PDB file of C-alpha atoms in Angstrom:
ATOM      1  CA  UNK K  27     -22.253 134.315  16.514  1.00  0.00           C
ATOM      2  CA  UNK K  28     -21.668 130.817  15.360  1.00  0.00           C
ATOM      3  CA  UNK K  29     -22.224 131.369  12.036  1.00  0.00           C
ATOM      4  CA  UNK K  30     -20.086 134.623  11.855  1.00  0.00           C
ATOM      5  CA  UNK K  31     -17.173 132.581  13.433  1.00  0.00           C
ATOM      6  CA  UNK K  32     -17.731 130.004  10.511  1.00  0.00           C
ATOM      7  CA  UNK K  33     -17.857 132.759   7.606  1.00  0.00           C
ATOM      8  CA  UNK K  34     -14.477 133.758   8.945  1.00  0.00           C
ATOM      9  CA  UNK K  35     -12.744 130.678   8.570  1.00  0.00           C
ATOM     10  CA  UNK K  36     -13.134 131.570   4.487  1.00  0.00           C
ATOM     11  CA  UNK K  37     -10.859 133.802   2.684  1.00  0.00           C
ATOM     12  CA  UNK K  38     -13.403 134.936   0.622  1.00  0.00           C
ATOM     13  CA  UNK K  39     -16.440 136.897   0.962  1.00  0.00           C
ATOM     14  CA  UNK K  40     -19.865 134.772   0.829  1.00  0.00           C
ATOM     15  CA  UNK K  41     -23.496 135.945   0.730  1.00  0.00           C
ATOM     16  CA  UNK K  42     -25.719 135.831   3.708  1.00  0.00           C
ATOM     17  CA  UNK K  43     -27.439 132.342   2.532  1.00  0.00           C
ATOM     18  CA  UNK K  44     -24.538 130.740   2.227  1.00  0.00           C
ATOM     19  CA  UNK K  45     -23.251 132.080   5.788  1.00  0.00           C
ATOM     20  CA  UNK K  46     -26.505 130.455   7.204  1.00  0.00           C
ATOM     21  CA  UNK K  47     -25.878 126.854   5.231  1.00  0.00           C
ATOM     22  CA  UNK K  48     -22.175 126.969   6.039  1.00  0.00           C
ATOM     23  CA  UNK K  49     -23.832 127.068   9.571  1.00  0.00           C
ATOM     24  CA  UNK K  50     -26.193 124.548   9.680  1.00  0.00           C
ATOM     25  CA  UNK K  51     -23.504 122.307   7.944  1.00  0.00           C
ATOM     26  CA  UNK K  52     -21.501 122.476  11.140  1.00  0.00           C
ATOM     27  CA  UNK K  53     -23.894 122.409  14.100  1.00  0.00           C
ATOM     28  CA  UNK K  54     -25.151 119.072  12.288  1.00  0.00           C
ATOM     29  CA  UNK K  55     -21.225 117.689  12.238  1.00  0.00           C
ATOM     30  CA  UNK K  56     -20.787 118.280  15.783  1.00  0.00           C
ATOM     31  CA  UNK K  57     -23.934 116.857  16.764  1.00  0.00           C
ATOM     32  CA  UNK K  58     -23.317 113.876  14.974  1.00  0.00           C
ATOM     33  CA  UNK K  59     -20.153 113.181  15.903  1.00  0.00           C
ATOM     34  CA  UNK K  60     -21.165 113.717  19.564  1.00  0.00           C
ATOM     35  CA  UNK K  61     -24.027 111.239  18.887  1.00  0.00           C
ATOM     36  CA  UNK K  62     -21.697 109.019  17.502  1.00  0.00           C
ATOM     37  CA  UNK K  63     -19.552 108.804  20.341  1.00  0.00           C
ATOM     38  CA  UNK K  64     -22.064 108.390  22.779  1.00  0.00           C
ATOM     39  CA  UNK K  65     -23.399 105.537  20.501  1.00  0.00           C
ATOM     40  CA  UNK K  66     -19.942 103.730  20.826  1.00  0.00           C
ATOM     41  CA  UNK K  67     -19.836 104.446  24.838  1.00  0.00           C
ATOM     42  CA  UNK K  68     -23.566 102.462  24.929  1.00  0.00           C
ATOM     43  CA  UNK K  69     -22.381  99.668  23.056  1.00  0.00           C
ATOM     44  CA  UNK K  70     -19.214  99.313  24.654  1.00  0.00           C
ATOM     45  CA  UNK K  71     -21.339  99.085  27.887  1.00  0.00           C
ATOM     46  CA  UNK K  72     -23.626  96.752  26.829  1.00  0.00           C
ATOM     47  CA  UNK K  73     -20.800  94.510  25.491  1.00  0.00           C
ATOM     48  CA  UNK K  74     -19.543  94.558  29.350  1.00  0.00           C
ATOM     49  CA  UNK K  75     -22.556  93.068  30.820  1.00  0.00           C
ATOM     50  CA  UNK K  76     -21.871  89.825  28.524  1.00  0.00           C
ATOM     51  CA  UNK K  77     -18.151  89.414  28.668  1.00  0.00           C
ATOM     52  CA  UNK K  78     -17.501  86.617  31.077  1.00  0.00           C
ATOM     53  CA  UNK K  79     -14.858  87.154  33.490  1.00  0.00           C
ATOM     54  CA  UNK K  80     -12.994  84.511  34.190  1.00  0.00           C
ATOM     55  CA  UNK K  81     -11.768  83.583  37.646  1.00  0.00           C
ATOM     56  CA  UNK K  82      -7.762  82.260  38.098  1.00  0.00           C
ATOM     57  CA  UNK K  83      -8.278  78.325  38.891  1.00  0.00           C
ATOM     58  CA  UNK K  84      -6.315  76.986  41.640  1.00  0.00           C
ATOM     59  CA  UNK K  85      -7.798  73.217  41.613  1.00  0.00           C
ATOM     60  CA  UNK K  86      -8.701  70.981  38.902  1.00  0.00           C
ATOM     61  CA  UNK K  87     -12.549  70.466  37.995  1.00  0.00           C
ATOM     62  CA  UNK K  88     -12.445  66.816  38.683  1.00  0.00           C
ATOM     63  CA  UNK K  89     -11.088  67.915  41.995  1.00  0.00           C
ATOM     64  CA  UNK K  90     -14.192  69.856  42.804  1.00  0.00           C
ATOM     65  CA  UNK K  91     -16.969  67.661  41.320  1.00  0.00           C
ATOM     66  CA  UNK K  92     -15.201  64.326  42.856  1.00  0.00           C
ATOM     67  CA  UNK K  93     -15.760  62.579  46.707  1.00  0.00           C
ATOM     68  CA  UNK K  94     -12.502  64.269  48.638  1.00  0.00           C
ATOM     69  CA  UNK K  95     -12.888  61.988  51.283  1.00  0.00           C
ATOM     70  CA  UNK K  96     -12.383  58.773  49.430  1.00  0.00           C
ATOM     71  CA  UNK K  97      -9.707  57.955  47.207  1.00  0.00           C
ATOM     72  CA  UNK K  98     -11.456  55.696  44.955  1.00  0.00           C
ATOM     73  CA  UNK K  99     -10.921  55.548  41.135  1.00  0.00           C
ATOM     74  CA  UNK K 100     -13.812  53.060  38.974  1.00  0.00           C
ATOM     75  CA  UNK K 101     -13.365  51.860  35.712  1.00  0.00           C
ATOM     76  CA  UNK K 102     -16.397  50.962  33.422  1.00  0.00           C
ATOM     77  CA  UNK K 103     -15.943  47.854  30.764  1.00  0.00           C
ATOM     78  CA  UNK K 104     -18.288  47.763  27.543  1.00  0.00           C
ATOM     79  CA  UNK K 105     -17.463  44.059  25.804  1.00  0.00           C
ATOM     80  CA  UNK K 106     -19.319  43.260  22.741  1.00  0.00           C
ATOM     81  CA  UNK K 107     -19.516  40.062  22.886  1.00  0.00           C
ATOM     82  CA  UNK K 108     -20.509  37.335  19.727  1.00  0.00           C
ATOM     83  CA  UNK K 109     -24.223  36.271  19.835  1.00  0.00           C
ATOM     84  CA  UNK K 110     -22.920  32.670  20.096  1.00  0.00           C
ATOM     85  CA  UNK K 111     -20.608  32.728  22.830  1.00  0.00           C
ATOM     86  CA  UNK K 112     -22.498  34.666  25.497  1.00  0.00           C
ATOM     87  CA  UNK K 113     -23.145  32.312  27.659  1.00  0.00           C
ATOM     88  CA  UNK K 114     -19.785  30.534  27.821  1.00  0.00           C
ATOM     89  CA  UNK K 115     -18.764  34.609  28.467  1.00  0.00           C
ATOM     90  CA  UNK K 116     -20.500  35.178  31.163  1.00  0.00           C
ATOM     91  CA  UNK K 117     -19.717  32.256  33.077  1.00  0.00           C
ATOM     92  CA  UNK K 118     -15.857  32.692  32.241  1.00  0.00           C
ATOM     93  CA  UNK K 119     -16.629  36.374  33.068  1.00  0.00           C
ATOM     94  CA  UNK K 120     -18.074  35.231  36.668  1.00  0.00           C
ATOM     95  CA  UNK K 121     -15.376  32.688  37.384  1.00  0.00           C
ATOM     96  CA  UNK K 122     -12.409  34.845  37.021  1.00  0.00           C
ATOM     97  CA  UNK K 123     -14.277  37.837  39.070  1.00  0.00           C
ATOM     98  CA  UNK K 124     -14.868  35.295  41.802  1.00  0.00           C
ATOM     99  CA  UNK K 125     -11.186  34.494  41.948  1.00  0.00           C
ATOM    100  CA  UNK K 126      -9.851  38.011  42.009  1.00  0.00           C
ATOM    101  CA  UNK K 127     -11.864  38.608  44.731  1.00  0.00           C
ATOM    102  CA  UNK K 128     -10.717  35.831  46.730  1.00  0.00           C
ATOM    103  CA  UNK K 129      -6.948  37.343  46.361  1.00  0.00           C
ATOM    104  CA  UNK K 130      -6.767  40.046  49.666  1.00  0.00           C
ATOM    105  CA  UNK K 131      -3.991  41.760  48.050  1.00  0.00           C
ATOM    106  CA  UNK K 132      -5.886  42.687  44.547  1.00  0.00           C
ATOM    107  CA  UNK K 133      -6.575  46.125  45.642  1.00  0.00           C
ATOM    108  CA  UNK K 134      -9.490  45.715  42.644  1.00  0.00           C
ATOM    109  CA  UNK K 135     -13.256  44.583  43.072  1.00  0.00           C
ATOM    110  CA  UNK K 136     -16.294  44.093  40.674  1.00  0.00           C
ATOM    111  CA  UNK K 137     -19.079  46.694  41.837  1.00  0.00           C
ATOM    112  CA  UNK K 138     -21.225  45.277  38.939  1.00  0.00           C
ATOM    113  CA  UNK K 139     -21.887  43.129  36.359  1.00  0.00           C
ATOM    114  CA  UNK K 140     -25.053  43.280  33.489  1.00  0.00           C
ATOM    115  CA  UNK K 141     -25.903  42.099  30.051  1.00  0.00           C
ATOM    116  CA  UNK K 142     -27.869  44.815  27.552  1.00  0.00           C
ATOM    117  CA  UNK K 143     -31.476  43.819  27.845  1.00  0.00           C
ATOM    118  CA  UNK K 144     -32.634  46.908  25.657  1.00  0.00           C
ATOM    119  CA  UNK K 145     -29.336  48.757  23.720  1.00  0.00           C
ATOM    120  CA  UNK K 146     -26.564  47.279  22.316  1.00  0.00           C
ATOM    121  CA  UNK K 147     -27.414  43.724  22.189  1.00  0.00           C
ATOM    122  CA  UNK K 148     -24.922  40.912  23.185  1.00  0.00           C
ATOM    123  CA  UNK K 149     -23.082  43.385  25.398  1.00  0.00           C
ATOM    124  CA  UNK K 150     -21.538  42.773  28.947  1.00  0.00           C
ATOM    125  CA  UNK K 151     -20.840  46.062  31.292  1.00  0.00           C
ATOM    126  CA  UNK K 152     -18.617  45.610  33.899  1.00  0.00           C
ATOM    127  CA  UNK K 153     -17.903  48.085  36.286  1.00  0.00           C
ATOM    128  CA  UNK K 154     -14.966  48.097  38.557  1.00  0.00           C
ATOM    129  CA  UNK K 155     -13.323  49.915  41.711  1.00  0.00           C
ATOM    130  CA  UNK K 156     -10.112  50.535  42.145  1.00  0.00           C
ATOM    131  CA  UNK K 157      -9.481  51.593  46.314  1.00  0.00           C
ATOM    132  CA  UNK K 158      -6.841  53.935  46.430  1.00  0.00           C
ATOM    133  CA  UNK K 159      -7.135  55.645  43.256  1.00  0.00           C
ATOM    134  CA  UNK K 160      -4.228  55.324  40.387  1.00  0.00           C
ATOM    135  CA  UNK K 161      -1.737  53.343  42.321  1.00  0.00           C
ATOM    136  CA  UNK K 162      -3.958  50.191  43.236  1.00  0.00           C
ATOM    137  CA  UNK K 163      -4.796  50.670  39.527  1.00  0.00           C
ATOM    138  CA  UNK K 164      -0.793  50.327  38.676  1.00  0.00           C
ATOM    139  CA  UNK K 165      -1.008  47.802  41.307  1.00  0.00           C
ATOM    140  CA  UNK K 166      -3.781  45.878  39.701  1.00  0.00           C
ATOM    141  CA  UNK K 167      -2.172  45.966  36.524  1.00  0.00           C
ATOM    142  CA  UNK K 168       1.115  44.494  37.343  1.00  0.00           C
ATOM    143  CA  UNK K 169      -0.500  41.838  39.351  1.00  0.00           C
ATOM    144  CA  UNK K 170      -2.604  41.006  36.162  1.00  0.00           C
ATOM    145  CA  UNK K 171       0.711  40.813  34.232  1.00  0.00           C
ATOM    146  CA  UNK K 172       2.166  38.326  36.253  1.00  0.00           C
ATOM    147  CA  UNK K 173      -0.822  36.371  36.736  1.00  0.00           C
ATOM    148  CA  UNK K 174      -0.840  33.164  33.848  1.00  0.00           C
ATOM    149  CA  UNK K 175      -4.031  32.029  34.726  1.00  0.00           C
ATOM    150  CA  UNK K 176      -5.262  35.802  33.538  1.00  0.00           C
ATOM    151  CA  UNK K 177      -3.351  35.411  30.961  1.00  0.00           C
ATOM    152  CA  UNK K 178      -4.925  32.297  29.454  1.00  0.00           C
ATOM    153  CA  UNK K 179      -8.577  33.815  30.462  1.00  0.00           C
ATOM    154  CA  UNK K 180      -7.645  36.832  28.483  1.00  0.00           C
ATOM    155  CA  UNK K 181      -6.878  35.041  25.417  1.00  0.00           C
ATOM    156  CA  UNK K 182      -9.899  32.641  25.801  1.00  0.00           C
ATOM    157  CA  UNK K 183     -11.890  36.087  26.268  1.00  0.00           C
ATOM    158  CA  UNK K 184     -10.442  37.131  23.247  1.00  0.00           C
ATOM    159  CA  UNK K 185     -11.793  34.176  20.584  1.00  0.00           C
ATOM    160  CA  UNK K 186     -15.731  35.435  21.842  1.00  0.00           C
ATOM    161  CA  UNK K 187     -15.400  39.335  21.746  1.00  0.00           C
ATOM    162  CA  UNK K 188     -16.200  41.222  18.482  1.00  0.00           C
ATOM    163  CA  UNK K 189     -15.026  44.730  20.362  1.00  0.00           C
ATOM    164  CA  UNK K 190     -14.214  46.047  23.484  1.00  0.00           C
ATOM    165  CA  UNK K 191     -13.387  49.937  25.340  1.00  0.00           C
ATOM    166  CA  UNK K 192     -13.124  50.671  28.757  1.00  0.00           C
ATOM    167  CA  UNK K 193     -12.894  54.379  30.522  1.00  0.00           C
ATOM    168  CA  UNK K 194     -11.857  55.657  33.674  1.00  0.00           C
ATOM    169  CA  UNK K 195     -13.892  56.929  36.108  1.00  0.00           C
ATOM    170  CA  UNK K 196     -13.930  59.654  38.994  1.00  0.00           C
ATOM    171  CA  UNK K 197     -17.264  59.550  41.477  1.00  0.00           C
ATOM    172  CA  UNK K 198     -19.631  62.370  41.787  1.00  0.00           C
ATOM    173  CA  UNK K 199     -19.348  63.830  45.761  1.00  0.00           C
ATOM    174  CA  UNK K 200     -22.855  64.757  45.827  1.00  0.00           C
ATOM    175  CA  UNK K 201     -24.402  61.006  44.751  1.00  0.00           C
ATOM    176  CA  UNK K 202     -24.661  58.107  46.821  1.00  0.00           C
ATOM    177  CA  UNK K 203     -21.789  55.240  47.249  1.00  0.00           C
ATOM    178  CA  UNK K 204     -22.347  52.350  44.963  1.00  0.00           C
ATOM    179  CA  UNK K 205     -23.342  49.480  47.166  1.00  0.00           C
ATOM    180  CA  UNK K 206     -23.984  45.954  47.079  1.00  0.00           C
ATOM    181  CA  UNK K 207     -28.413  45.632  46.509  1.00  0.00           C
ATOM    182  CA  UNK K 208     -30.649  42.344  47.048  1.00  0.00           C
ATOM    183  CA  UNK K 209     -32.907  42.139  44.021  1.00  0.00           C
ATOM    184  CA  UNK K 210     -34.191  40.857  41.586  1.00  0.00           C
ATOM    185  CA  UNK K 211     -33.837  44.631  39.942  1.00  0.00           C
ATOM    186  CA  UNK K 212     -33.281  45.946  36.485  1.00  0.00           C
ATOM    187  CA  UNK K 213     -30.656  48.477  36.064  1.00  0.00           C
ATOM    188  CA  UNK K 214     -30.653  51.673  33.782  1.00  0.00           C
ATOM    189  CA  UNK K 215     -27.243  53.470  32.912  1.00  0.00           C
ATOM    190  CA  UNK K 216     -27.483  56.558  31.355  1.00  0.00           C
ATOM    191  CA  UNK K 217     -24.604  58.438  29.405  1.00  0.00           C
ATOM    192  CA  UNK K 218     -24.368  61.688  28.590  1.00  0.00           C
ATOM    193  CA  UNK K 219     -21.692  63.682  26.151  1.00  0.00           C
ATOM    194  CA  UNK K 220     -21.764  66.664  27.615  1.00  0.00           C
ATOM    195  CA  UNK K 221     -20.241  70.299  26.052  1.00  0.00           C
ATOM    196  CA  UNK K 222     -16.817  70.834  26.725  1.00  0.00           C
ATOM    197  CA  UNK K 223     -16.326  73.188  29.863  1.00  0.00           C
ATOM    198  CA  UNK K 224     -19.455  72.420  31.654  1.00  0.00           C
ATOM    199  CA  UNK K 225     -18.882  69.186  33.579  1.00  0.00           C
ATOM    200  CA  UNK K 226     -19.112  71.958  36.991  1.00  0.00           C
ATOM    201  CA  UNK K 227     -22.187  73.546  35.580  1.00  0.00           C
ATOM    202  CA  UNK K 228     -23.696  69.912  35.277  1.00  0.00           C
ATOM    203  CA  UNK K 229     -22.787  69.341  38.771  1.00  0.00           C
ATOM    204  CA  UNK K 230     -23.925  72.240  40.367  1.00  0.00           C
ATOM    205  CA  UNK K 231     -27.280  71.546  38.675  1.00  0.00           C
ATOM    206  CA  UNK K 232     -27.423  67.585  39.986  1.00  0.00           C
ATOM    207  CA  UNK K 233     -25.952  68.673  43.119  1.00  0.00           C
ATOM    208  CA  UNK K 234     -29.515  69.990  43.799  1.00  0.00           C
ATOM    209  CA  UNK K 235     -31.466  67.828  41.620  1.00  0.00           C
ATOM    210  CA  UNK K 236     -30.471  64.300  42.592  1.00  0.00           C
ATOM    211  CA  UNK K 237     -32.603  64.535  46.626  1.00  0.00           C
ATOM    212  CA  UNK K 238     -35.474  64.654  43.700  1.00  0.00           C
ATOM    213  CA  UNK K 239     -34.715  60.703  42.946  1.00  0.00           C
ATOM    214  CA  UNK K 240     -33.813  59.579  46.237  1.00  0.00           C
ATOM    215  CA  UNK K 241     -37.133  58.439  47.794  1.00  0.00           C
ATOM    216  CA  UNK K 242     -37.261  55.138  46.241  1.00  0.00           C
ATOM    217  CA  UNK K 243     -33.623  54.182  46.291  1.00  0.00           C
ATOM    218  CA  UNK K 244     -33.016  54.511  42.517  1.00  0.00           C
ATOM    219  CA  UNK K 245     -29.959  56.049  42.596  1.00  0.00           C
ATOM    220  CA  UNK K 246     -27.279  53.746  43.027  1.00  0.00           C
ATOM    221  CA  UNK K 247     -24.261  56.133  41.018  1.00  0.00           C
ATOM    222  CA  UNK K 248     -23.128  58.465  39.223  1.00  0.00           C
ATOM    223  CA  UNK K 249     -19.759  59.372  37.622  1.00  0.00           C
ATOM    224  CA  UNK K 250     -17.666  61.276  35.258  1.00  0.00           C
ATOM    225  CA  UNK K 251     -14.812  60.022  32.964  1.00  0.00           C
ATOM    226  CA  UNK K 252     -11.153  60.843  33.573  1.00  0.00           C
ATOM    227  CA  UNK K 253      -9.590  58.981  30.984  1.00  0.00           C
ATOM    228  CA  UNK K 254     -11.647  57.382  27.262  1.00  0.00           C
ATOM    229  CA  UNK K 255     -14.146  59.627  26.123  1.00  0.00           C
ATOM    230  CA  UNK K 256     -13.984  62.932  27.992  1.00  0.00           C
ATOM    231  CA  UNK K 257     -17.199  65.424  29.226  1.00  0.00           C
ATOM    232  CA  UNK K 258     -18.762  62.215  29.581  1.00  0.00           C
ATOM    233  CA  UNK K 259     -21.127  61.409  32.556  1.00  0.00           C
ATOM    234  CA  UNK K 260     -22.692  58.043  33.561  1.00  0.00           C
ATOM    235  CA  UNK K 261     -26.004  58.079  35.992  1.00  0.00           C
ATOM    236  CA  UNK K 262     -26.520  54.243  37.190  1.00  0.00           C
ATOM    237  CA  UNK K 263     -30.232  54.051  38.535  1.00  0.00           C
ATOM    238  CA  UNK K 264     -32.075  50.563  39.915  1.00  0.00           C
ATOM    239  CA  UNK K 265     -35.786  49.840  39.637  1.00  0.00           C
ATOM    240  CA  UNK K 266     -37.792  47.080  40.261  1.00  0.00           C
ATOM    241  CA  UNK K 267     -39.207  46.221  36.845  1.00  0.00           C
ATOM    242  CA  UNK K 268     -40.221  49.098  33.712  1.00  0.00           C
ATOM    243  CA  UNK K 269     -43.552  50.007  34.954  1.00  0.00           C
ATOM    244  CA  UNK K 270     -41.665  50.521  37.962  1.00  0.00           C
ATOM    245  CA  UNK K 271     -38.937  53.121  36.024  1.00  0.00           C
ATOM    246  CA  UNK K 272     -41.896  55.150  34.830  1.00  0.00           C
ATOM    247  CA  UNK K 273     -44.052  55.575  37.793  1.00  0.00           C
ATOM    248  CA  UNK K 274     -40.340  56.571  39.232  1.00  0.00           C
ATOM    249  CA  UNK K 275     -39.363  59.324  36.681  1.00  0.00           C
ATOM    250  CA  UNK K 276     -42.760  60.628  35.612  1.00  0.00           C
ATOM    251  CA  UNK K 277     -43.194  61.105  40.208  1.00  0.00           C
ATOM    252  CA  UNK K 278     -40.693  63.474  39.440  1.00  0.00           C
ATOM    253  CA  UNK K 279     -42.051  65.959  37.677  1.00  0.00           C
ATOM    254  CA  UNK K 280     -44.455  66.506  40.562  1.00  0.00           C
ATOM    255  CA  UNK K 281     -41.438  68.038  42.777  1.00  0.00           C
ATOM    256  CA  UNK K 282     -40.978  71.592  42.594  1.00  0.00           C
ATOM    257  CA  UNK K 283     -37.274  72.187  41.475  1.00  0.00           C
ATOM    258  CA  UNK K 284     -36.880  69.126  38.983  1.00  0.00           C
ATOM    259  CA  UNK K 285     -38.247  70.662  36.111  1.00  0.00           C
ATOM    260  CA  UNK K 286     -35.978  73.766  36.553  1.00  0.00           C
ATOM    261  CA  UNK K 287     -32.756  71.151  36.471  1.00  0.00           C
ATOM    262  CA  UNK K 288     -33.710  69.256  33.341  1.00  0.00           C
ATOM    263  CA  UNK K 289     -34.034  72.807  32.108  1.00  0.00           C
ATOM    264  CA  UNK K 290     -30.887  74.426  32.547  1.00  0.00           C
ATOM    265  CA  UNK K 291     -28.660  71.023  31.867  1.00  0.00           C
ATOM    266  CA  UNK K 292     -30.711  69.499  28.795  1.00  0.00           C
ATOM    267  CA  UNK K 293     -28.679  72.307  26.952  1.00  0.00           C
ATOM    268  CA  UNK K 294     -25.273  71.252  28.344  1.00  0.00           C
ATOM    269  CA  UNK K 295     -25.694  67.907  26.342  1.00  0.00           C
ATOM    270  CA  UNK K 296     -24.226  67.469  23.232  1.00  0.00           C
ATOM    271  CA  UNK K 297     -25.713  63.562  23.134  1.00  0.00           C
ATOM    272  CA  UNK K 298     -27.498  61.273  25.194  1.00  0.00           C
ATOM    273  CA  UNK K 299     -27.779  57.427  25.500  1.00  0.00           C
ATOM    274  CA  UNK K 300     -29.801  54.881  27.688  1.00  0.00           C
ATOM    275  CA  UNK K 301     -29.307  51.582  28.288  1.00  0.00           C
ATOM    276  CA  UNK K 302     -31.877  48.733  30.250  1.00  0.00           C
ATOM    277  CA  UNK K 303     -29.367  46.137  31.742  1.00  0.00           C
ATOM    278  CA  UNK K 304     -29.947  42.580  33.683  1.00  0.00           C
ATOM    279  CA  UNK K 305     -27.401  42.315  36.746  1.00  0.00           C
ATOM    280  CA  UNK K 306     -25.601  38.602  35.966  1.00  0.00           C
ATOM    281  CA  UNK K 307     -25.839  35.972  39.045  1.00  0.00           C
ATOM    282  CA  UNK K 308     -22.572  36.907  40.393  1.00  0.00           C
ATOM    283  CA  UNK K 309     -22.967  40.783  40.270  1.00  0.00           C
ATOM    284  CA  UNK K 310     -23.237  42.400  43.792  1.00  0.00           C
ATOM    285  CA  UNK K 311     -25.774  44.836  42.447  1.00  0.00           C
ATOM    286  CA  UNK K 312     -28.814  42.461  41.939  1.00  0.00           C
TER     287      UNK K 312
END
């Protein structure tokens, strides 16, 4: 039948053979095209289970990742300082700490205070909190301006620094409050450079992760940068001496769940750095 209804469609007479050809010519088209469609309808299903959908955001990642209940804004100081003049830095470093802290209405205080034992050598880290987020900082700053005693240690600082950068810095909510420690301890901060658009990703991870590294009081902070370099992430941990650090991270490994969260954040990480500080004498984290 099908191949009469084909041999009709000419206006001229054609043998049997080619009747039966014209035929198969046909049924092959229409089975092909039907193939072809139903090729496009898989693949245009299978290219819906890896679309992402994306959700409307109502609230700002830093506001998700960061401590609600606290309004408390850090900044973190690298100072490379010239191999001749460390000392004297340190000490200048210490005395005009000790002086801002003595002013009640410098809404600023020094959380801690290191020299690079093992990284960047002849470097000072300070790291600061502000209480009450960006206006004690504004508040900070135009005491500073006014003050000419900080004026005069700033330009002394200046003559013994080879470089300097600073960044501002929001707290994680799920790691613990840095607090004042007795020592002697040695101090590790590590930085990550993370991928851009997975600081939450990295959070929901450590979220988890960090009551893995809580049993010997190692964890003293960890924080995420607001303003400087951004997708960057600082983890400040305290140990007793190296040997110390490795029995510590290497214990680890033994608790079910840590290896999954080095696995699914190691590939959020563009870069990573570590650095082996010494608190100074006037740093509250000893």
């Amino acid at each position: 039948m099908v191949c009469k209804m084909a041999a009709a469609t000419w206006s001229v007479k054609i043998s049997k053979s080619q009747q039966l050809l014209l035929c198969r010519y046909r049924l092959g088209s229409a089975i092909y095209s039907s193939r072809g469609c139903a090729s496009e309808r898989k693949k245009g299903w299978l290219q819906s289970l890896f679309v992402h959908k994306v959700d409307p955001r109502k609230d700002a990642h830093s506001n998700l990742l960061s401590k609600k209940e606290s309004s408390n804004l850090y900044k973190i100081q690298f100072h490379n300082v010239k191999p001749e003049c460390l000392q004297e830095y340190n000490s200048l470093s210490a005395e005009v700490q000790s002086r801002l802290h003595s002013d009640q209405d410098y809404p600023c205080e020094i959380v801690g205070s290191w020299n690079t034992w093992y990284g960047e050598q002849d470097q000072a880290v300070h790291l600061w909190r502000y209480s009450g987020g960006y206006p004690a900082l504004t508040k900070s700053l135009n005491m500073l301006r006014d003050n000419k005693e900080y004026t005069e240690f700033r330009k002394e600082r200046s003559k013994m620094l080879i470089s300097r950068r600073n960044q501002l810095l929001l707290e994680f909510s799920f790691w613990n409050e840095p607090l004042p420690r007795a020592g002697p301890n040695i101090y590790e901060l590590r930085t990550y450079r993370l991928k851009p658009g997975t600081m939450i990703e990295w959070g929901n991870n450590w979220a988890r992760a960090i009551q893995h590294r809580q049993e010997n009081e190692e964890a003293v902070g960890g924080f995420f940068t607001q303003i400087g370099d951004l997708y960057l992430v600082h983890h400040l941990w305290a140990y007793k001496d190296l040997q110390s650090r490795a029995e510590t991270r290497n214990s680890a490994w033994l608790k079910p769940g840590w290896d999954e969260n080095v696995y699914y954040t190691v590939p959020l990480i563009r870069s990573m750095e570590s650095r082996i500080m010494i608190p100074l004498k006037n740093s509250p984290l000893q």
